[in-house]
Tab-separated table of C-alpha atoms in Angstrom:
chain	number	residue	atom	x	y	z
A	1	GLN	CA	4.448	17.652	-16.349
A	2	GLN	CA	5.364	13.491	-15.590
A	3	GLN	CA	5.792	13.499	-11.529
A	4	VAL	CA	8.091	10.080	-11.718
A	5	LYS	CA	10.672	9.235	-14.703
A	6	GLN	CA	11.666	6.645	-15.758
A	7	SER	CA	14.565	5.462	-17.956
A	8	PRO	CA	15.629	3.595	-20.263
A	9	GLN	CA	12.680	3.578	-22.455
A	10	SER	CA	13.784	0.162	-23.869
A	11	LEU	CA	16.331	-2.301	-22.582
A	12	ILE	CA	17.813	-5.499	-24.093
A	13	VAL	CA	19.672	-7.519	-21.892
A	14	GLN	CA	21.310	-10.884	-22.578
A	15	LYS	CA	20.065	-14.174	-20.746
A	16	GLY	CA	21.697	-14.159	-17.249
A	17	GLY	CA	22.592	-10.706	-17.377
A	18	ILE	CA	20.676	-7.863	-14.577
A	19	SER	CA	18.349	-5.526	-15.977
A	20	ILE	CA	18.355	-2.339	-14.598
A	21	ILE	CA	15.305	0.023	-14.412
A	22	ASN	CA	15.325	3.889	-13.129
A	23	CYS	CA	12.808	6.151	-11.808
A	24	ALA	CA	13.092	9.597	-10.208
A	25	TYR	CA	10.195	11.410	-8.363
A	26	GLU	CA	9.971	14.975	-6.849
A	27	ASN	CA	7.156	14.925	-4.784
A	28	THR	CA	8.674	14.315	-1.603
A	29	ALA	CA	4.959	12.982	0.000
A	30	PHE	CA	5.274	10.050	-2.258
A	31	ASP	CA	5.549	7.276	1.279
A	32	TYR	CA	5.167	4.217	-1.399
A	33	PHE	CA	6.716	2.910	-4.725
A	34	PRO	CA	5.863	-0.489	-6.302
A	35	TRP	CA	6.729	-1.509	-9.435
A	36	TYR	CA	3.860	-3.325	-12.561
A	37	GLN	CA	4.830	-6.040	-14.756
A	38	GLN	CA	3.123	-5.929	-18.265
A	39	PHE	CA	2.755	-8.499	-20.557
A	40	PRO	CA	1.054	-8.072	-24.377
A	41	GLY	CA	-2.272	-7.781	-24.138
A	42	LYS	CA	-2.768	-8.014	-20.308
A	43	GLY	CA	-2.852	-5.367	-17.802
A	44	PRO	CA	-0.215	-4.473	-15.541
A	45	ALA	CA	0.238	-7.083	-12.341
A	46	LEU	CA	2.020	-5.859	-9.732
A	47	LEU	CA	6.349	-7.196	-9.659
A	48	ILE	CA	7.596	-5.548	-5.643
A	49	ALA	CA	7.574	-2.752	-4.183
A	50	ILE	CA	8.988	-0.086	-1.332
A	51	ARG	CA	8.098	1.964	1.784
A	52	PRO	CA	11.046	5.051	1.706
A	53	ASP	CA	12.111	4.117	4.979
A	54	VAL	CA	13.665	1.053	3.290
A	55	SER	CA	16.876	1.437	1.231
A	56	GLU	CA	16.339	-2.449	-0.419
A	57	LYS	CA	13.500	-4.386	-0.676
A	58	LYS	CA	14.558	-8.113	-2.549
A	59	GLU	CA	11.884	-11.015	-3.188
A	60	GLY	CA	13.562	-13.551	-5.603
A	61	ARG	CA	15.598	-12.387	-8.770
A	62	PHE	CA	13.542	-8.988	-8.286
A	63	THR	CA	14.941	-6.389	-5.664
A	64	ILE	CA	14.818	-2.454	-5.640
A	65	SER	CA	17.194	0.228	-4.192
A	66	PHE	CA	15.668	3.107	-3.387
A	67	ASN	CA	17.308	6.664	-2.339
A	68	LYS	CA	15.441	9.139	-0.861
A	69	SER	CA	17.783	11.603	-0.088
A	70	ALA	CA	18.295	11.879	-4.239
A	71	LYS	CA	14.265	10.988	-4.538
A	72	GLN	CA	15.185	7.885	-7.112
A	73	PHE	CA	14.708	3.685	-7.069
A	74	SER	CA	15.624	1.669	-9.115
A	75	LEU	CA	14.488	-2.697	-10.272
A	76	HIS	CA	17.255	-4.558	-10.740
A	77	ILE	CA	16.572	-8.263	-12.260
A	78	MET	CA	19.225	-10.029	-11.722
A	79	ASP	CA	19.560	-13.525	-13.578
A	80	SER	CA	17.373	-12.378	-16.578
A	81	GLN	CA	15.430	-14.621	-18.431
A	82	PRO	CA	13.432	-14.465	-21.381
A	83	GLY	CA	10.134	-14.623	-19.369
A	84	ASP	CA	11.536	-11.232	-18.315
A	85	SER	CA	10.359	-9.594	-21.452
A	86	ALA	CA	7.417	-7.282	-20.614
A	87	THR	CA	7.225	-3.686	-19.613
A	88	TYR	CA	7.851	-2.497	-16.222
A	89	PHE	CA	6.679	0.671	-14.917
A	90	CYS	CA	7.581	2.096	-11.389
A	91	ALA	CA	5.195	3.944	-9.535
A	92	ALA	CA	4.112	6.489	-6.785
A	93	ILE	CA	1.837	7.241	-4.496
A	94	GLU	CA	0.398	9.164	-1.458
A	95	MET	CA	-1.193	6.195	0.567
A	96	ASP	CA	-2.197	8.837	3.728
A	97	CYS	CA	-3.075	11.662	1.322
A	98	SER	CA	-4.193	10.361	-1.937
A	99	TYR	CA	-4.927	7.460	-3.924
A	100	LYS	CA	-3.856	8.331	-7.294
A	101	LEU	CA	-1.109	5.839	-8.401
A	102	ILE	CA	0.927	7.849	-10.786
A	103	PHE	CA	2.651	5.988	-12.920
A	104	GLY	CA	6.170	6.536	-15.515
A	105	SER	CA	6.202	5.811	-18.547
A	106	GLY	CA	7.010	2.661	-18.650
A	107	THR	CA	10.350	0.545	-20.002
A	108	ARG	CA	10.067	-2.118	-22.720
A	109	LEU	CA	12.117	-5.638	-21.183
A	110	LEU	CA	13.735	-8.223	-23.916
A	111	VAL	CA	15.984	-10.436	-22.978
A	112	ARG	CA	17.713	-12.252	-25.438
A	113	PRO	CA	18.452	-16.152	-25.304
B	1	ASN	CA	-12.296	-15.247	-9.710
B	2	ALA	CA	-13.219	-12.760	-12.654
B	3	GLY	CA	-11.040	-9.479	-10.632
B	4	VAL	CA	-12.341	-6.810	-12.826
B	5	THR	CA	-13.641	-7.176	-15.774
B	6	GLN	CA	-13.649	-4.994	-18.844
B	7	THR	CA	-16.007	-4.522	-22.129
B	8	PRO	CA	-15.857	-4.367	-24.744
B	9	LYS	CA	-12.318	-5.790	-25.341
B	10	PHE	CA	-11.245	-3.969	-28.508
B	11	GLN	CA	-14.251	-1.197	-30.150
B	12	VAL	CA	-13.620	1.772	-33.225
B	13	LEU	CA	-15.636	4.581	-32.898
B	14	LYS	CA	-16.195	7.420	-35.779
B	15	THR	CA	-15.160	10.936	-34.599
B	16	GLY	CA	-18.358	12.120	-32.674
B	17	GLN	CA	-19.828	9.034	-31.503
B	18	SER	CA	-20.258	8.814	-27.882
B	19	MET	CA	-19.833	5.190	-26.162
B	20	THR	CA	-19.333	3.401	-22.656
B	21	LEU	CA	-16.660	1.174	-21.555
B	22	GLN	CA	-17.642	-0.844	-19.080
B	23	CYS	CA	-15.487	-1.753	-15.685
B	24	ALA	CA	-16.941	-4.337	-13.468
B	25	GLN	CA	-15.299	-5.699	-9.939
B	26	ASP	CA	-16.423	-8.504	-7.731
B	27	MET	CA	-14.048	-8.279	-4.845
B	28	ASN	CA	-15.836	-5.539	-2.921
B	29	HIS	CA	-12.884	-2.869	-3.529
B	30	GLU	CA	-13.481	0.291	-2.368
B	31	TYR	CA	-11.459	2.085	-4.942
B	32	MET	CA	-11.752	2.261	-9.218
B	33	SER	CA	-9.746	3.832	-11.226
B	34	TRP	CA	-9.346	4.505	-15.260
B	35	TYR	CA	-6.112	5.272	-16.880
B	36	ARG	CA	-5.064	5.436	-20.268
B	37	GLN	CA	-1.685	3.855	-21.816
B	38	ASP	CA	-0.213	5.699	-24.474
B	39	PRO	CA	3.269	4.243	-26.317
B	40	GLY	CA	6.419	6.524	-24.107
B	41	MET	CA	3.299	7.879	-21.497
B	42	GLY	CA	2.799	5.317	-19.400
B	43	LEU	CA	-0.500	4.667	-17.498
B	44	ARG	CA	-2.279	7.943	-17.177
B	45	LEU	CA	-4.827	8.454	-14.922
B	46	ILE	CA	-8.551	9.574	-16.354
B	47	HIS	CA	-11.170	9.688	-13.123
B	48	TYR	CA	-11.068	7.044	-9.874
B	49	SER	CA	-13.133	6.800	-7.383
B	50	VAL	CA	-13.143	5.639	-3.513
B	51	GLY	CA	-16.634	4.738	-3.427
B	52	ALA	CA	-20.113	4.793	-4.197
B	53	GLY	CA	-21.280	7.780	-5.165
B	54	ILE	CA	-17.964	9.170	-5.246
B	55	THR	CA	-15.369	10.494	-7.869
B	56	ASP	CA	-12.770	12.683	-8.765
B	57	GLN	CA	-10.220	13.576	-11.614
B	58	GLY	CA	-7.273	12.415	-12.614
B	59	GLU	CA	-4.364	13.856	-14.869
B	60	VAL	CA	-6.258	13.412	-18.277
B	61	PRO	CA	-10.114	14.127	-17.482
B	62	ASN	CA	-11.159	16.247	-20.493
B	63	GLY	CA	-13.425	14.002	-23.179
B	64	TYR	CA	-14.564	11.815	-20.185
B	65	ASN	CA	-17.420	11.285	-17.467
B	66	VAL	CA	-17.738	8.547	-14.637
B	67	SER	CA	-20.534	7.773	-12.506
B	68	ARG	CA	-19.995	5.483	-9.461
B	69	SER	CA	-23.398	3.589	-8.848
B	70	THR	CA	-22.659	1.175	-7.095
B	71	THR	CA	-19.029	-0.571	-5.266
B	72	GLU	CA	-19.235	-3.160	-8.205
B	73	ASP	CA	-19.356	-1.380	-11.633
B	74	PHE	CA	-17.163	2.218	-12.904
B	75	PRO	CA	-18.140	2.874	-16.438
B	76	LEU	CA	-16.367	5.502	-18.352
B	77	ARG	CA	-18.083	7.522	-20.992
B	78	LEU	CA	-16.636	9.362	-23.987
B	79	LEU	CA	-19.291	11.835	-24.413
B	80	SER	CA	-17.508	12.599	-28.048
B	81	ALA	CA	-15.146	10.681	-29.997
B	82	ALA	CA	-11.897	11.981	-30.818
B	83	PRO	CA	-8.923	10.887	-32.918
B	84	SER	CA	-6.894	12.037	-29.733
B	85	GLN	CA	-8.811	9.910	-27.408
B	86	THR	CA	-7.583	6.403	-29.240
B	87	SER	CA	-5.026	4.611	-26.636
B	88	VAL	CA	-5.602	1.516	-24.373
B	89	TYR	CA	-7.585	1.938	-21.936
B	90	PHE	CA	-7.546	-0.027	-17.977
B	91	CYS	CA	-9.769	-0.365	-15.225
B	92	ALA	CA	-8.469	-0.980	-11.999
B	93	SER	CA	-9.272	-1.418	-8.557
B	94	SER	CA	-7.782	-1.943	-4.986
B	95	TYR	CA	-9.042	-2.164	-1.689
B	96	LEU	CA	-8.727	1.789	0.498
B	97	SER	CA	-5.882	0.148	2.896
B	98	GLY	CA	-4.503	-2.929	-0.031
B	99	GLN	CA	-1.747	-0.027	-0.897
B	100	ARG	CA	-0.264	-0.186	2.645
B	101	GLN	CA	-0.726	-3.844	3.125
B	102	GLY	CA	1.143	-4.684	-0.416
B	103	TYR	CA	-1.776	-5.567	-1.860
B	104	GLY	CA	-1.861	-3.169	-4.594
B	105	TYR	CA	-4.404	-2.281	-7.623
B	106	THR	CA	-5.846	-5.459	-9.755
B	107	PHE	CA	-6.394	-3.805	-13.357
B	108	GLY	CA	-8.240	-5.508	-16.014
B	109	SER	CA	-7.498	-6.751	-19.751
B	110	GLY	CA	-7.825	-4.357	-21.482
B	111	THR	CA	-9.750	-1.988	-24.366
B	112	ARG	CA	-8.058	-0.603	-27.363
B	113	LEU	CA	-10.348	2.151	-28.671
B	114	THR	CA	-9.602	3.421	-31.721
B	115	VAL	CA	-10.898	6.558	-32.705
B	116	VAL	CA	-11.467	7.415	-36.668
């Protein structure tokens, strides 16, 4: 049973549009929620992360929105660019209990020029 | 800065063969882990280690062994390869306090394994 559920599986957005990827979790002990970006042939790389005591975090064109009561969080990519085309993974971890990072199933984003 | 180095990059095995995937990091990270990546399933944790001499199982440990004799190295052994182990394998490392400090995991570039 997947502990972190991610949707959609794939996403096509026009250049300049907003890309939205959603994740949901069940384990209320998770206390850190990072997003990773992966380009073909490469390993994932940390993109942005949020703690559950914050409802939103923004870094440049990337924003995480967090809804603790609904146990959901999402990644918004504003002004999407062709260079953003990659696979995005949400993840969750219990920092004080376990160091295991649990990933969602991934979203393949294609930004058309 | 080497970061996390995985070898080999590609490997083809016959069913029943054994092999070791190598992972080395030069960042003095305490935590190291192995993931496998399969289409539509994301990255699933195989085994992890919080320090030399300490290992534990992740979500999908069956068919794999690990050991951690040094801080730098964390090899993954396939005892008797099966077609179901065809996948891309990633090694990742971090400081134990790294998540709290926002450093995240450092991933290697992966090993693409095909079992025929």
